[in-house]
mmCIF file of C-alpha atoms in Angstrom:
data_model
loop_
_atom_site.group_PDB
_atom_site.id
_atom_site.type_symbol
_atom_site.label_atom_id
_atom_site.label_comp_id
_atom_site.label_asym_id
_atom_site.label_seq_id
_atom_site.Cartn_x
_atom_site.Cartn_y
_atom_site.Cartn_z
ATOM 1 C CA MET A 1 85.311 158.370 -282.155
ATOM 2 C CA GLU A 2 86.987 155.155 -283.327
ATOM 3 C CA PRO A 3 87.911 152.668 -280.609
ATOM 4 C CA VAL A 4 91.621 152.503 -279.847
ATOM 5 C CA GLN A 5 92.993 149.143 -280.981
ATOM 6 C CA LEU A 6 96.554 147.842 -280.687
ATOM 7 C CA LEU A 7 95.961 144.130 -281.234
ATOM 8 C CA THR A 8 93.719 142.984 -284.072
ATOM 9 C CA PRO A 9 91.447 139.956 -283.712
ATOM 10 C CA GLU A 10 94.021 138.095 -285.841
ATOM 11 C CA GLY A 11 96.733 138.821 -283.289
ATOM 12 C CA THR A 12 98.643 141.536 -285.174
ATOM 13 C CA PHE A 13 100.121 144.270 -282.992
ATOM 14 C CA THR A 14 100.437 147.876 -284.140
ATOM 15 C CA ALA A 15 101.805 150.549 -281.828
ATOM 16 C CA HIS A 16 99.717 153.679 -281.297
ATOM 17 C CA PRO A 17 101.520 157.052 -281.002
ATOM 18 C CA ASP A 18 99.141 158.324 -278.324
ATOM 19 C CA TYR A 19 98.815 155.131 -276.314
ATOM 20 C CA PRO A 20 102.173 153.520 -275.533
ATOM 21 C CA VAL A 21 101.946 150.199 -273.726
ATOM 22 C CA ASP A 22 104.209 147.638 -272.144
ATOM 23 C CA ALA A 23 103.806 144.673 -274.488
ATOM 24 C CA SER A 24 106.743 142.717 -273.109
ATOM 25 C CA ALA A 25 106.622 138.950 -272.805
ATOM 26 C CA GLU A 26 106.360 139.181 -269.024
ATOM 27 C CA ARG A 27 103.460 141.617 -269.168
ATOM 28 C CA CYS A 28 101.615 139.621 -271.810
ATOM 29 C CA ARG A 29 102.059 136.370 -269.885
ATOM 30 C CA SER A 30 100.549 138.010 -266.815
ATOM 31 C CA LEU A 31 97.588 139.364 -268.760
ATOM 32 C CA LEU A 32 96.962 136.025 -270.469
ATOM 33 C CA ARG A 33 97.136 134.195 -267.160
ATOM 34 C CA HIS A 34 94.622 136.472 -265.456
ATOM 35 C CA MET A 35 92.160 136.227 -268.335
ATOM 36 C CA THR A 36 92.515 132.446 -268.634
ATOM 37 C CA LEU A 37 91.965 131.856 -264.925
ATOM 38 C CA ALA A 38 88.967 134.174 -264.861
ATOM 39 C CA ARG A 39 87.301 132.345 -267.737
ATOM 40 C CA ARG A 40 87.883 128.940 -266.171
ATOM 41 C CA LEU A 41 86.404 130.035 -262.835
ATOM 42 C CA ASP A 42 83.475 131.527 -264.746
ATOM 43 C CA GLN A 43 82.841 128.222 -266.527
ATOM 44 C CA GLU A 44 82.991 126.249 -263.293
ATOM 45 C CA ALA A 45 80.623 128.631 -261.536
ATOM 46 C CA LEU A 46 78.173 128.252 -264.413
ATOM 47 C CA ALA A 47 78.314 124.450 -264.030
ATOM 48 C CA LEU A 48 77.780 124.771 -260.279
ATOM 49 C CA GLN A 49 74.699 126.900 -260.826
ATOM 50 C CA ARG A 50 73.269 124.449 -263.336
ATOM 51 C CA GLN A 51 73.740 121.695 -260.760
ATOM 52 C CA GLY A 52 71.829 123.653 -258.130
ATOM 53 C CA GLU A 53 74.825 124.678 -256.028
ATOM 54 C CA LEU A 54 74.453 128.404 -256.763
ATOM 55 C CA GLY A 55 71.230 130.332 -256.832
ATOM 56 C CA LEU A 56 72.336 132.547 -259.713
ATOM 57 C CA TRP A 57 75.458 133.403 -261.685
ATOM 58 C CA LEU A 58 76.281 136.218 -264.097
ATOM 59 C CA GLN A 59 79.140 135.414 -266.433
ATOM 60 C CA CYS A 60 81.970 137.715 -267.478
ATOM 61 C CA TRP A 61 82.675 135.460 -270.490
ATOM 62 C CA GLY A 62 83.941 137.639 -273.326
ATOM 63 C CA GLN A 63 84.665 140.642 -271.128
ATOM 64 C CA GLU A 64 87.922 139.401 -269.582
ATOM 65 C CA ALA A 65 90.171 141.819 -271.493
ATOM 66 C CA ALA A 66 88.127 144.855 -270.460
ATOM 67 C CA GLN A 67 88.466 143.908 -266.808
ATOM 68 C CA VAL A 68 92.021 142.557 -266.689
ATOM 69 C CA GLY A 69 93.468 145.313 -268.870
ATOM 70 C CA SER A 70 91.924 148.061 -266.776
ATOM 71 C CA MET A 71 92.901 146.445 -263.469
ATOM 72 C CA ALA A 72 96.498 146.167 -264.691
ATOM 73 C CA ALA A 73 96.570 149.951 -265.098
ATOM 74 C CA LEU A 74 95.759 150.660 -261.442
ATOM 75 C CA GLU A 75 97.942 150.940 -258.374
ATOM 76 C CA ALA A 76 97.301 148.391 -255.635
ATOM 77 C CA THR A 77 96.095 151.225 -253.392
ATOM 78 C CA ASP A 78 93.458 152.468 -255.841
ATOM 79 C CA TRP A 79 89.860 151.560 -255.078
ATOM 80 C CA VAL A 80 87.500 149.620 -257.327
ATOM 81 C CA PHE A 81 83.699 149.741 -257.215
ATOM 82 C CA PRO A 82 82.344 146.825 -259.280
ATOM 83 C CA SER A 83 78.957 145.871 -260.604
ATOM 84 C CA TYR A 84 77.984 142.184 -260.450
ATOM 85 C CA ARG A 85 79.837 140.348 -263.238
ATOM 86 C CA ASP A 86 83.347 141.693 -262.653
ATOM 87 C CA HIS A 87 84.847 138.376 -261.602
ATOM 88 C CA ALA A 88 88.056 138.801 -263.617
ATOM 89 C CA ALA A 89 88.662 142.121 -261.854
ATOM 90 C CA ALA A 90 87.958 140.541 -258.462
ATOM 91 C CA LEU A 91 90.358 137.669 -259.108
ATOM 92 C CA TYR A 92 92.995 140.184 -260.166
ATOM 93 C CA ARG A 93 92.735 141.788 -256.721
ATOM 94 C CA GLY A 94 93.234 138.441 -254.982
ATOM 95 C CA ILE A 95 89.622 137.659 -254.094
ATOM 96 C CA GLY A 96 89.303 133.869 -253.980
ATOM 97 C CA PRO A 97 86.649 131.459 -255.268
ATOM 98 C CA ALA A 98 84.875 130.980 -251.938
ATOM 99 C CA GLU A 99 84.683 134.739 -251.414
ATOM 100 C CA LEU A 100 83.311 135.239 -254.926
ATOM 101 C CA LEU A 101 80.736 132.457 -254.787
ATOM 102 C CA SER A 102 79.391 132.870 -251.254
ATOM 103 C CA GLN A 103 76.976 135.641 -252.223
ATOM 104 C CA TRP A 104 75.612 133.633 -255.150
ATOM 105 C CA ARG A 105 75.215 130.574 -252.921
ATOM 106 C CA GLY A 106 73.133 132.613 -250.488
ATOM 107 C CA CYS A 107 75.621 132.357 -247.638
ATOM 108 C CA THR A 108 76.305 136.045 -247.110
ATOM 109 C CA ALA A 109 75.564 139.487 -248.486
ATOM 110 C CA SER A 110 79.210 139.747 -249.536
ATOM 111 C CA GLY A 111 82.066 137.312 -249.317
ATOM 112 C CA TRP A 112 85.057 139.588 -248.854
ATOM 113 C CA ASP A 113 86.358 142.498 -246.802
ATOM 114 C CA PRO A 114 86.385 145.486 -249.183
ATOM 115 C CA PHE A 115 89.079 147.265 -247.183
ATOM 116 C CA GLN A 116 91.444 144.322 -247.386
ATOM 117 C CA HIS A 117 91.289 144.214 -251.177
ATOM 118 C CA ARG A 118 90.338 147.846 -251.796
ATOM 119 C CA PHE A 119 87.569 146.308 -253.866
ATOM 120 C CA HIS A 120 84.013 147.185 -252.908
ATOM 121 C CA VAL A 121 81.264 144.574 -252.621
ATOM 122 C CA TYR A 122 79.226 143.663 -255.699
ATOM 123 C CA THR A 123 76.319 146.004 -256.432
ATOM 124 C CA LEU A 124 73.241 144.436 -257.972
ATOM 125 C CA VAL A 125 71.234 147.674 -258.139
ATOM 126 C CA LEU A 126 72.055 149.142 -261.544
ATOM 127 C CA ALA A 127 74.409 152.151 -261.408
ATOM 128 C CA ALA A 128 74.213 152.566 -257.624
ATOM 129 C CA GLN A 129 77.956 151.890 -257.384
ATOM 130 C CA LEU A 130 78.678 154.940 -259.548
ATOM 131 C CA LEU A 131 77.307 157.203 -256.836
ATOM 132 C CA HIS A 132 79.206 155.260 -254.172
ATOM 133 C CA ALA A 133 82.424 155.522 -256.186
ATOM 134 C CA THR A 134 81.999 159.244 -256.736
ATOM 135 C CA GLY A 135 81.354 159.895 -253.059
ATOM 136 C CA PHE A 136 84.304 157.752 -252.049
ATOM 137 C CA ALA A 137 86.540 159.574 -254.524
ATOM 138 C CA MET A 138 85.375 162.895 -253.106
ATOM 139 C CA GLY A 139 86.305 161.702 -249.639
ATOM 140 C CA GLY A 140 89.783 160.773 -250.817
ATOM 141 C CA LEU A 141 90.149 164.158 -252.472
ATOM 142 C CA LEU A 142 89.201 165.956 -249.277
ATOM 143 C CA GLU A 143 91.737 163.878 -247.350
ATOM 144 C CA GLY A 144 94.483 164.980 -249.718
ATOM 145 C CA GLY A 145 95.454 161.535 -251.014
ATOM 146 C CA ASP A 146 96.464 160.656 -254.561
ATOM 147 C CA ASP A 147 94.623 157.341 -254.837
ATOM 148 C CA ILE A 148 91.877 157.205 -257.421
ATOM 149 C CA VAL A 149 88.668 155.212 -257.792
ATOM 150 C CA LEU A 150 87.639 153.132 -260.807
ATOM 151 C CA THR A 151 84.069 151.927 -261.144
ATOM 152 C CA TYR A 152 82.660 149.377 -263.582
ATOM 153 C CA PHE A 153 79.194 149.365 -265.105
ATOM 154 C CA GLY A 154 77.422 148.309 -268.280
ATOM 155 C CA ASP A 155 75.790 150.140 -271.144
ATOM 156 C CA GLY A 156 72.355 149.398 -269.692
ATOM 157 C CA ALA A 157 73.285 150.941 -266.350
ATOM 158 C CA SER A 158 74.311 154.143 -268.136
ATOM 159 C CA SER A 159 70.614 154.833 -268.759
ATOM 160 C CA GLU A 160 69.879 154.966 -265.042
ATOM 161 C CA GLY A 161 69.435 158.284 -263.284
ATOM 162 C CA ASP A 162 72.110 157.330 -260.770
ATOM 163 C CA ALA A 163 74.688 157.127 -263.564
ATOM 164 C CA ASN A 164 73.905 160.578 -264.884
ATOM 165 C CA GLU A 165 73.891 162.089 -261.407
ATOM 166 C CA ALA A 166 77.275 160.523 -260.673
ATOM 167 C CA LEU A 167 78.795 161.800 -263.903
ATOM 168 C CA ASN A 168 77.508 165.321 -263.297
ATOM 169 C CA TRP A 169 78.649 165.408 -259.692
ATOM 170 C CA ALA A 170 82.086 163.997 -260.488
ATOM 171 C CA ALA A 171 82.644 166.554 -263.252
ATOM 172 C CA SER A 172 81.354 169.465 -261.161
ATOM 173 C CA PHE A 173 83.624 168.701 -258.230
ATOM 174 C CA ASN A 174 86.642 167.281 -260.053
ATOM 175 C CA ALA A 175 86.367 163.900 -258.340
ATOM 176 C CA PRO A 176 89.327 161.553 -258.991
ATOM 177 C CA VAL A 177 87.258 158.752 -260.481
ATOM 178 C CA VAL A 178 87.409 156.720 -263.690
ATOM 179 C CA PHE A 179 84.050 155.521 -264.991
ATOM 180 C CA PHE A 180 84.641 152.317 -266.936
ATOM 181 C CA CYS A 181 81.689 151.317 -269.095
ATOM 182 C CA GLN A 182 81.811 147.764 -270.412
ATOM 183 C CA ASN A 183 79.530 148.179 -273.385
ATOM 184 C CA ASN A 184 78.672 144.524 -273.980
ATOM 185 C CA GLN A 185 75.999 145.471 -276.529
ATOM 186 C CA TRP A 186 72.995 144.192 -274.563
ATOM 187 C CA ALA A 187 71.060 145.438 -271.537
ATOM 188 C CA ILE A 188 69.448 142.081 -270.825
ATOM 189 C CA SER A 189 67.356 141.786 -274.022
ATOM 190 C CA THR A 190 67.597 145.421 -275.139
ATOM 191 C CA PRO A 191 70.354 146.209 -277.659
ATOM 192 C CA ALA A 192 72.501 149.251 -277.023
ATOM 193 C CA ALA A 193 71.175 150.941 -280.169
ATOM 194 C CA ASP A 194 67.638 150.908 -278.749
ATOM 195 C CA GLN A 195 68.438 152.528 -275.426
ATOM 196 C CA THR A 196 70.450 155.587 -276.381
ATOM 197 C CA GLY A 197 70.425 158.057 -279.248
ATOM 198 C CA ALA A 198 74.150 158.752 -278.953
ATOM 199 C CA PRO A 199 77.191 156.727 -277.896
ATOM 200 C CA VAL A 200 77.580 156.472 -274.147
ATOM 201 C CA HIS A 201 80.937 158.276 -274.133
ATOM 202 C CA GLN A 202 79.370 161.283 -275.889
ATOM 203 C CA ARG A 203 76.887 161.655 -273.072
ATOM 204 C CA ALA A 204 79.758 161.593 -270.585
ATOM 205 C CA ALA A 205 81.593 164.252 -272.584
ATOM 206 C CA GLY A 206 78.491 166.388 -272.337
ATOM 207 C CA TYR A 207 78.941 166.468 -268.576
ATOM 208 C CA GLY A 208 82.549 167.594 -269.006
ATOM 209 C CA LEU A 209 84.424 164.322 -268.520
ATOM 210 C CA ASP A 210 87.579 163.343 -270.370
ATOM 211 C CA THR A 211 86.386 160.468 -272.567
ATOM 212 C CA TYR A 212 87.957 157.504 -274.347
ATOM 213 C CA VAL A 213 86.716 154.644 -276.511
ATOM 214 C CA VAL A 214 88.656 151.385 -276.728
ATOM 215 C CA ASP A 215 88.346 147.939 -278.240
ATOM 216 C CA GLY A 216 87.296 146.146 -275.075
ATOM 217 C CA ASN A 217 88.466 142.768 -276.412
ATOM 218 C CA ASP A 218 92.035 144.048 -276.869
ATOM 219 C CA VAL A 219 93.669 143.728 -273.470
ATOM 220 C CA LEU A 220 96.744 145.745 -274.485
ATOM 221 C CA ALA A 221 94.649 148.630 -275.792
ATOM 222 C CA VAL A 222 92.499 148.594 -272.661
ATOM 223 C CA ALA A 223 95.616 148.733 -270.482
ATOM 224 C CA ALA A 224 97.095 151.580 -272.534
ATOM 225 C CA VAL A 225 93.922 153.683 -272.555
ATOM 226 C CA THR A 226 93.249 153.115 -268.863
ATOM 227 C CA GLU A 227 96.844 153.975 -267.972
ATOM 228 C CA ARG A 228 96.525 157.296 -269.791
ATOM 229 C CA ALA A 229 93.169 158.082 -268.196
ATOM 230 C CA VAL A 230 94.392 157.098 -264.739
ATOM 231 C CA ALA A 231 97.505 159.272 -265.035
ATOM 232 C CA ARG A 232 95.400 162.277 -265.972
ATOM 233 C CA VAL A 233 92.932 161.726 -263.140
ATOM 234 C CA ARG A 234 95.688 161.132 -260.593
ATOM 235 C CA GLY A 235 97.366 164.339 -261.712
ATOM 236 C CA GLY A 236 94.277 166.382 -260.902
ATOM 237 C CA GLY A 237 92.847 166.501 -264.411
ATOM 238 C CA GLY A 238 89.344 165.583 -263.317
ATOM 239 C CA PRO A 239 87.229 162.479 -263.854
ATOM 240 C CA ALA A 240 87.526 160.274 -266.919
ATOM 241 C CA PHE A 241 85.152 158.028 -268.801
ATOM 242 C CA ILE A 242 86.195 154.935 -270.759
ATOM 243 C CA GLU A 243 83.786 153.089 -273.034
ATOM 244 C CA ALA A 244 85.135 149.614 -273.763
ATOM 245 C CA MET A 245 83.396 147.998 -276.733
ATOM 246 C CA THR A 246 83.052 144.325 -275.846
ATOM 247 C CA TYR A 247 80.431 141.574 -275.903
ATOM 248 C CA ARG A 248 78.528 139.462 -273.403
ATOM 249 C CA MET A 249 79.006 135.975 -274.845
ATOM 250 C CA GLY A 250 76.603 134.297 -272.416
ATOM 251 C CA GLY A 251 73.183 135.293 -271.186
ATOM 252 C CA HIS A 252 72.541 138.239 -268.940
ATOM 253 C CA SER A 253 72.387 135.710 -266.124
ATOM 254 C CA THR A 254 71.775 132.002 -265.721
ATOM 255 C CA SER A 255 68.040 132.717 -265.740
ATOM 256 C CA ASP A 256 68.257 134.313 -269.194
ATOM 257 C CA ASN A 257 67.902 132.705 -272.624
ATOM 258 C CA PRO A 258 69.830 134.997 -275.017
ATOM 259 C CA SER A 259 68.894 132.939 -278.083
ATOM 260 C CA ALA A 260 65.378 134.352 -277.718
ATOM 261 C CA TYR A 261 66.476 137.855 -278.662
ATOM 262 C CA ARG A 262 69.827 137.794 -280.476
ATOM 263 C CA ASP A 263 71.017 136.166 -283.667
ATOM 264 C CA SER A 264 73.571 133.378 -283.586
ATOM 265 C CA ALA A 265 75.482 135.072 -286.417
ATOM 266 C CA GLU A 266 76.119 138.039 -284.145
ATOM 267 C CA VAL A 267 77.466 135.782 -281.411
ATOM 268 C CA ASP A 268 79.681 133.956 -283.912
ATOM 269 C CA ALA A 269 81.077 137.245 -285.203
ATOM 270 C CA TRP A 270 82.057 138.342 -281.717
ATOM 271 C CA ALA A 271 83.542 134.922 -280.975
ATOM 272 C CA GLU A 272 86.041 135.684 -283.740
ATOM 273 C CA ARG A 273 87.158 138.687 -281.659
ATOM 274 C CA ASP A 274 87.774 136.631 -278.523
ATOM 275 C CA PRO A 275 90.160 138.487 -276.188
ATOM 276 C CA ILE A 276 92.071 135.422 -275.010
ATOM 277 C CA ASP A 277 92.515 133.937 -278.473
ATOM 278 C CA ARG A 278 93.933 137.143 -279.951
ATOM 279 C CA LEU A 279 96.508 137.666 -277.183
ATOM 280 C CA ARG A 280 97.558 134.006 -277.276
ATOM 281 C CA THR A 281 97.939 134.144 -281.079
ATOM 282 C CA PHE A 282 100.110 137.251 -280.799
ATOM 283 C CA MET A 283 102.279 135.708 -278.103
ATOM 284 C CA LEU A 284 102.808 132.469 -280.014
ATOM 285 C CA ALA A 285 103.769 134.392 -283.143
ATOM 286 C CA GLU A 286 106.254 136.520 -281.193
ATOM 287 C CA GLY A 287 107.755 133.571 -279.342
ATOM 288 C CA MET A 288 106.565 134.877 -275.972
ATOM 289 C CA ILE A 289 104.998 131.567 -275.046
ATOM 290 C CA ASP A 290 105.010 127.985 -276.281
ATOM 291 C CA ASP A 291 102.778 124.944 -276.073
ATOM 292 C CA ALA A 292 104.513 123.706 -272.934
ATOM 293 C CA ALA A 293 103.873 126.988 -271.114
ATOM 294 C CA LEU A 294 100.286 126.992 -272.317
ATOM 295 C CA GLY A 295 99.914 123.486 -270.914
ATOM 296 C CA VAL A 296 101.177 124.674 -267.527
ATOM 297 C CA LEU A 297 98.692 127.528 -267.619
ATOM 298 C CA GLY A 298 95.927 125.103 -268.537
ATOM 299 C CA ASP A 299 96.825 122.921 -265.560
ATOM 300 C CA GLU A 300 96.714 125.959 -263.264
ATOM 301 C CA ALA A 301 93.272 126.818 -264.615
ATOM 302 C CA GLU A 302 92.027 123.283 -263.938
ATOM 303 C CA HIS A 303 93.381 123.429 -260.391
ATOM 304 C CA LEU A 304 91.496 126.696 -259.907
ATOM 305 C CA ALA A 305 88.328 125.051 -261.211
ATOM 306 C CA ALA A 306 88.765 122.174 -258.756
ATOM 307 C CA ASP A 307 89.367 124.625 -255.912
ATOM 308 C CA THR A 308 86.293 126.592 -256.960
ATOM 309 C CA ARG A 309 84.086 123.508 -256.821
ATOM 310 C CA ARG A 310 85.510 122.262 -253.533
ATOM 311 C CA GLU A 311 85.320 125.634 -251.805
ATOM 312 C CA CYS A 312 81.798 126.235 -253.076
ATOM 313 C CA LEU A 313 80.527 122.942 -251.701
ATOM 314 C CA THR A 314 81.993 123.675 -248.272
ATOM 315 C CA LEU A 315 80.172 127.013 -247.973
ATOM 316 C CA ALA A 316 77.489 126.625 -245.343
ATOM 317 C CA PRO A 317 74.280 128.580 -245.860
ATOM 318 C CA MET A 318 73.561 131.440 -243.513
ATOM 319 C CA PRO A 319 70.981 130.536 -240.845
ATOM 320 C CA LEU A 320 67.799 132.184 -242.035
ATOM 321 C CA ALA A 321 67.294 134.043 -238.775
ATOM 322 C CA GLU A 322 70.614 135.844 -239.265
ATOM 323 C CA VAL A 323 69.317 137.485 -242.418
ATOM 324 C CA PHE A 324 67.361 139.879 -240.234
ATOM 325 C CA ASP A 325 70.537 140.914 -238.408
ATOM 326 C CA HIS A 326 71.922 142.581 -241.518
ATOM 327 C CA VAL A 327 68.952 144.713 -242.565
ATOM 328 C CA LEU A 328 69.320 147.602 -240.114
ATOM 329 C CA PRO A 329 72.338 148.304 -237.843
ATOM 330 C CA GLU A 330 70.215 148.595 -234.702
ATOM 331 C CA GLY A 331 67.189 146.591 -235.789
ATOM 332 C CA SER A 332 63.597 147.706 -235.418
ATOM 333 C CA ARG A 333 60.410 146.469 -233.807
ATOM 334 C CA PRO A 334 58.743 145.463 -237.124
ATOM 335 C CA LEU A 335 61.925 143.624 -238.106
ATOM 336 C CA VAL A 336 61.955 141.684 -234.837
ATOM 337 C CA GLN A 337 58.280 140.840 -235.283
ATOM 338 C CA GLU A 338 58.934 139.545 -238.809
ATOM 339 C CA ARG A 339 61.854 137.439 -237.587
ATOM 340 C CA ASP A 340 59.855 135.947 -234.746
ATOM 341 C CA ALA A 341 56.935 135.160 -237.058
ATOM 342 C CA MET A 342 59.270 133.440 -239.490
ATOM 343 C CA LEU A 343 60.931 131.382 -236.745
ATOM 344 C CA SER A 344 57.540 130.390 -235.363
ATOM 345 C CA TYR A 345 56.457 129.303 -238.834
ATOM 346 C CA LEU A 346 59.564 127.145 -239.258
ATOM 347 C CA ASP A 347 59.075 125.641 -235.811
ATOM 348 C CA SER A 348 55.575 124.530 -236.781
ATOM 349 C CA PHE A 349 57.033 122.160 -239.361
ATOM 350 C CA GLU A 350 59.314 120.636 -236.746
ATOM 351 C CA ASP A 351 56.278 120.052 -234.439
ATOM 352 C CA GLU A 352 54.509 118.199 -237.258
ATOM 353 C CA ARG A 353 57.462 115.896 -237.781
ATOM 354 C CA VAL A 354 57.676 115.134 -234.062
ATOM 355 C CA ALA A 355 53.921 114.485 -233.828
ATOM 356 C CA GLY A 356 54.044 112.157 -236.838
#
């Protein structure tokens, strides 16, 4: 199955008979803005981690179109179950810098209220969110609502048992859920070709899901494909699976050195398919935007970066003792014993300072 593409890497738009899309100037300006802001926050968070202000960061650099295009296809009432690098999607739902960075700074287990944004907390356990999304979608179905659930995951997560169980369950019970696979070509240091004998979307089709493949660096194509899938799911057509072919431009995380396992020529080739560059080129050619408007957008991105840095530095770390309060709802005797032992250990350092 060839990926659906509406906008070439050179910025040429060609309409697709099966995937109509709103490519108006207003829509394109919104998409460009969301992608630009997401990338600038991503860059600032990377700098903060390198300076020791964040414990870890996982970039969405290169995957902005996959996230922004799919989010633009949802209703505000639809639920989203993300993985751990879906920052562009989180920003789209109004989650701010401090909320996004607090988990990575070690201040909280999650920085936002999922019910306020209808955006679940980040899931670091590979593919676990697919089961959560499927169960949540089943609950909505039993309640008789028409909201759907969209869940993000990567090609590596598709190899997990949780992913396959979620796909099978969703198909068996007609759960209103869209599985959105951002195939960024690498599962840490394992290329996609080495972890599966068939394309990911073919495996989903084997479970009975309606499947799509899209150029994940073409924000208009992603929006069009997701809109079609969402309409079918919302109409009772059963779960859908979208494989967005994109690329992770950075490392798996800030603790990863991607140059150790992938060729620079590959990275350069994907850089030529940059999602922001191609939309901006198209818009400039069509007169949808000019240099002055791009300058205003650039200023907004810099303001966001400044806000990101300022808000990050004001995040106070969680008192270590409070970590134990969030392990079990009602606690346990071993947990209390571990907490007390830890506090006693920390107090011993204070006694040494006083004695000295």
